[in-house]
Coordinates of C-alpha atoms and ligand atoms in Angstrom, one line a residue:
X1 CA 65.4 82.8 116.1
X2 CA 67.3 84.0 113.1
X3 CA 69.8 87.1 113.7
X4 CA 70.0 90.9 112.5
X5 CA 71.9 91.0 108.8
X6 CA 74.8 93.5 108.8
X7 CA 76.6 94.8 105.9
X8 CA 79.6 96.4 106.5
X9 CA 80.1 98.4 103.1
X10 CA 84.5 99.8 103.9
X11 CA 87.0 101.6 102.5
X12 CA 90.6 102.2 102.3
X13 CA 89.6 103.8 106.4
X14 CA 89.7 100.9 108.4
X15 CA 92.8 99.3 107.4
X16 CA 94.6 103.3 107.1
X17 CA 95.1 102.7 111.5
X18 CA 96.9 99.9 110.1
X19 CA 99.4 101.5 108.3
X20 CA 97.7 101.5 104.9
X21 CA 97.2 104.0 102.9
X22 CA 94.3 105.9 101.6
X23 CA 94.0 106.8 98.3
X24 CA 92.4 110.5 98.4
X25 CA 93.5 112.0 101.3
X26 CA 96.3 114.4 101.6
X27 CA 99.3 111.7 101.4
X28 CA 97.6 109.5 99.6
X29 CA 98.8 107.4 97.0
X30 CA 96.6 109.0 94.1
X31 CA 98.8 111.6 95.1
X32 CA 101.9 109.7 94.5
X33 CA 101.1 108.2 91.5
X34 CA 99.1 108.6 89.0
X35 CA 95.6 106.1 88.5
X36 CA 96.2 106.1 85.0
X37 CA 100.3 104.8 84.5
X38 CA 99.9 102.3 87.3
X39 CA 96.4 101.3 87.8
X40 CA 94.0 101.1 84.0
X41 CA 94.3 98.2 81.7
X42 CA 96.7 100.3 79.3
X43 CA 98.8 101.0 81.9
X44 CA 99.3 97.5 81.9
X45 CA 99.9 97.0 77.8
X46 CA 101.9 100.4 78.6
X47 CA 104.3 98.9 80.9
X48 CA 104.2 95.6 83.3
X49 CA 106.6 96.8 85.4
X50 CA 105.7 99.8 86.8
X51 CA 102.4 98.5 86.9
X52 CA 104.2 94.7 88.1
X53 CA 106.1 97.2 90.6
X54 CA 103.2 98.7 92.0
X55 CA 101.6 96.0 93.0
X56 CA 104.8 94.5 94.8
X57 CA 104.9 97.4 96.5
X58 CA 101.7 97.1 97.7
X59 CA 101.8 93.3 98.8
X60 CA 104.8 93.2 100.1
X61 CA 103.6 96.5 103.1
X62 CA 100.4 93.8 103.5
X63 CA 102.6 91.9 104.9
X64 CA 104.3 94.6 107.5
X65 CA 101.1 95.2 108.8
X66 CA 98.5 94.0 111.1
X67 CA 94.6 94.7 111.8
X68 CA 93.4 97.1 113.7
X69 CA 90.8 97.7 116.5
X70 CA 87.9 98.7 113.2
X71 CA 88.8 95.2 111.8
X72 CA 88.4 93.5 115.0
X73 CA 85.2 95.5 116.1
X74 CA 83.1 93.8 113.1
X75 CA 84.4 90.6 114.0
X76 CA 83.0 91.0 117.7
X77 CA 80.1 92.2 115.7
X78 CA 79.3 88.3 114.6
X79 CA 78.7 87.5 118.4
X80 CA 74.8 88.9 117.6
X81 CA 74.0 89.6 114.1
X82 CA 75.2 87.7 110.5
X83 CA 77.1 90.4 109.6
X84 CA 78.5 90.7 105.6
X85 CA 81.8 92.0 105.0
X86 CA 81.1 93.9 100.9
X87 CA 85.1 95.9 100.7
X88 CA 86.8 98.3 98.5
X89 CA 89.5 97.0 99.4
X90 CA 92.5 94.8 98.1
X91 CA 94.3 93.7 101.5
X92 CA 92.9 91.0 103.9
X93 CA 92.6 92.7 106.9
X94 CA 88.7 91.8 107.6
X95 CA 89.9 88.4 106.9
X96 CA 93.5 88.2 109.4
X97 CA 90.6 89.6 112.0
X98 CA 88.9 87.0 111.9
X99 CA 85.6 88.5 109.6
X100 CA 83.6 84.8 107.9
X101 CA 82.2 87.1 104.3
X102 CA 84.1 88.5 103.1
X103 CA 82.8 90.0 99.0
X104 CA 86.2 91.3 97.4
X105 CA 84.7 93.9 94.6
X106 CA 87.7 95.5 93.3
X107 CA 90.3 92.2 94.1
X108 CA 92.8 90.7 95.8
X109 CA 96.4 92.0 97.0
X110 CA 97.9 88.2 97.3
X111 CA 96.4 86.7 94.1
X112 CA 97.4 87.2 90.7
X113 CA 95.1 85.7 87.3
X114 CA 95.8 85.5 84.5
X115 CA 96.2 87.8 81.6
X116 CA 93.7 85.6 79.3
X117 CA 91.7 83.4 81.2
X118 CA 90.0 85.6 84.2
X119 CA 88.7 83.1 85.5
X120 CA 92.6 81.3 86.1
X121 CA 92.7 82.9 89.6
X122 CA 96.3 82.0 91.7
X123 CA 97.3 83.1 95.2
X124 CA 100.2 84.2 95.0
X125 CA 103.3 83.0 96.6
X126 CA 104.8 85.4 98.8
X127 CA 104.8 89.5 97.9
X128 CA 106.6 89.9 94.7
X129 CA 105.0 88.9 90.6
X130 CA 107.5 88.4 88.2
X131 CA 107.9 88.8 84.7
X132 CA 107.8 85.1 83.4
X133 CA 105.5 83.9 86.2
X134 CA 103.3 82.4 83.8
X135 CA 99.5 80.9 84.1
X136 CA 98.9 77.4 82.7
X137 CA 98.1 78.9 79.5
X138 CA 101.9 80.2 78.9
X139 CA 100.5 84.2 79.7
X140 CA 101.6 86.2 81.6
X141 CA 100.4 86.1 85.4
X142 CA 99.1 90.0 86.0
X143 CA 97.7 91.5 89.7
X144 CA 93.8 90.3 90.9
X145 CA 92.9 94.0 90.9
X146 CA 89.5 95.6 89.4
X147 CA 91.6 98.6 86.8
X148 CA 90.1 101.2 86.3
X149 CA 88.3 101.0 83.2
X150 CA 88.1 97.4 83.8
X151 CA 83.1 95.8 84.8
X152 CA 82.9 94.7 88.7
X153 CA 81.8 91.7 88.2
X154 CA 80.7 91.5 91.8
X155 CA 78.2 94.0 92.2
X156 CA 74.9 91.9 90.8
X157 CA 76.1 89.7 93.9
X158 CA 76.9 92.8 96.7
X159 CA 73.8 94.9 95.3
X160 CA 71.6 91.4 96.1
X161 CA 73.1 91.3 99.1
X162 CA 73.0 95.2 100.4
X163 CA 69.0 94.6 99.7
X164 CA 69.1 91.9 103.2
X165 CA 70.0 93.8 104.8
X166 CA 68.9 94.7 108.2
X167 CA 71.3 97.6 109.4
X168 CA 73.8 99.2 107.2
X169 CA 77.2 100.9 108.1
X170 CA 79.8 102.4 106.0
X171 CA 83.7 103.0 107.5
X172 CA 86.4 105.5 105.2
X173 CA 85.9 105.4 101.6
X174 CA 85.2 108.7 100.4
X175 CA 81.8 107.4 98.3
X176 CA 83.7 108.8 94.6
X177 CA 84.6 105.6 93.0
X178 CA 80.4 103.7 91.7
X179 CA 78.8 101.2 91.3
X180 CA 80.4 100.3 94.3
X181 CA 79.7 104.5 96.1
X182 CA 76.3 103.1 95.1
X183 CA 75.4 99.9 96.7
X184 CA 73.8 102.1 99.6
X185 CA 71.3 102.4 97.7
X186 CA 70.0 99.6 97.8
X187 CA 69.4 98.5 101.2
X188 CA 65.4 98.0 101.9
X189 CA 64.1 101.8 103.0
X190 CA 64.0 102.3 106.4
X191 CA 67.1 100.6 106.7
X192 CA 69.7 102.7 109.3
X193 CA 72.3 103.6 107.2
X194 CA 76.0 104.5 109.4
X195 CA 78.4 106.2 107.8
X196 CA 81.8 106.6 109.7
X197 CA 84.7 108.7 108.4
X198 CA 86.8 111.6 110.1
X199 CA 86.0 113.3 107.4
X200 CA 82.9 115.4 105.4
X201 CA 81.7 112.4 102.9
X202 CA 79.6 113.4 100.1
X203 CA 76.6 111.7 101.3
X204 CA 73.2 113.7 99.6
X205 CA 72.7 110.0 97.7
X206 CA 71.8 108.6 101.3
X207 CA 69.2 110.5 102.2
X208 CA 68.6 109.7 106.8
X209 CA 72.6 108.8 107.1
X210 CA 73.6 108.2 110.7
X211 CA 77.7 110.2 110.5
X212 CA 79.5 109.2 112.6
X213 CA 82.4 111.8 112.5
X214 CA 85.4 109.7 114.0
X215 CA 88.1 107.7 112.9
X216 CA 87.3 103.6 112.3
X217 CA 89.0 102.3 115.5
X218 CA 87.1 104.2 117.6
X219 CA 83.6 104.8 115.5
X220 CA 83.4 101.0 114.6
X221 CA 83.9 100.0 117.9
X222 CA 81.9 102.0 119.6
X223 CA 79.2 101.5 117.6
X224 CA 79.5 97.6 117.9
X225 CA 79.0 97.7 121.1
X226 CA 76.1 100.0 121.3
X227 CA 74.6 97.3 119.0
X228 CA 74.7 94.4 120.9
X229 CA 74.3 96.3 123.8
X230 CA 70.6 96.5 121.6
X231 CA 70.1 92.9 121.5
X232 CA 70.1 90.6 124.8
Ligands
OAD301 P1 89.9 106.8 99.2 O1 91.3 106.9 99.7 O2 88.9 107.9 97.6 O3 88.4 107.5 100.8 C1 89.4 106.8 102.4 C2 88.3 107.7 103.5 O4 88.5 107.4 104.6 C3 88.6 109.2 103.4 O5 86.9 109.8 103.7 C4 88.6 109.3 104.7 O6 88.8 110.0 104.8 C5 88.6 108.3 105.0 N1 89.3 107.9 106.0 C6 91.0 108.5 106.0 N2 91.3 107.9 107.4 C7 90.2 107.2 108.3 C8 90.8 106.5 109.4 N3 91.6 106.0 109.8 N4 89.3 105.8 109.7 C9 88.2 105.9 108.7 N5 88.2 106.6 107.5 C10 89.4 107.5 107.7 O7 89.1 105.5 99.6 P2 88.1 104.8 99.0 O8 87.0 105.1 99.0 O9 88.2 102.7 99.3 O10 90.3 101.1 93.6 O11 88.6 104.1 97.4 C11 87.1 103.9 96.6 C12 88.4 103.0 94.9 O12 89.0 104.3 94.6 C13 89.2 101.7 96.2 O13 88.9 100.7 96.0 C14 90.8 102.1 95.2 C15 90.8 103.7 94.7 O14 91.6 104.1 93.1 C16 90.8 100.5 93.2 O15 92.1 100.7 93.0 C17 90.7 99.8 92.1

């Protein structure tokens, strides 16, 4: 018999206990930086050095952190379930923990791409992207990040995946950013939806959601053990 499919939607909170700042919590990144100055195509046009430095710092930090208990619990869930992760995060902690199926909605920090042809995507060696680093067409490389105002190309694929879920788990996202926040709406009617987040998240658009008001580490480990124990 084929395994039940669990679609997991993750946000910055799943990596918080690894030491990566979230965006909108108090002390979060968007308190320290202005989105319009570092995370938009206009910012890139205005000040490439500043945008590169912002993402260089994020990338440098990524080499200093490790996956946490929540990332590892999702790997363990694969023992009995077909687990598909859709993440808003640009870190690679799900992959480093060992998750087999990870879709990145908002890009990946360790990748860079051509600024004239978005299909030319490269793994960056080391953490530092510099002025003068170019693609094979000779244009400056930019962070492989979906900035505010840019289309989220992975959404149709992600929505299709959500429509095949038997169970959905949402972890550590304020559900402020669309279209990602709307993906849960594509899960089939009756699909159980769990949301793990220590804060009060606006879930009016998720009828019947089961709220687990805990940090990702403890909340995910407990839920994963429960789901594993439900099966022989
Ligand atoms: P946010 O910073 O908006 O939300 C983080 C969520 O994580 C909040 O609901 C927190 O309560 C929760 N949280 C904090 N610590 C946690 C912990 N230890 N365990 C579990 N949850 C915890 O981050 P996102 O919702 O991921 O996009 O933000 C979505 C997008 O906005 C990001 O992908 C990024 C950002 O701007 C781009 O940069 C394109």
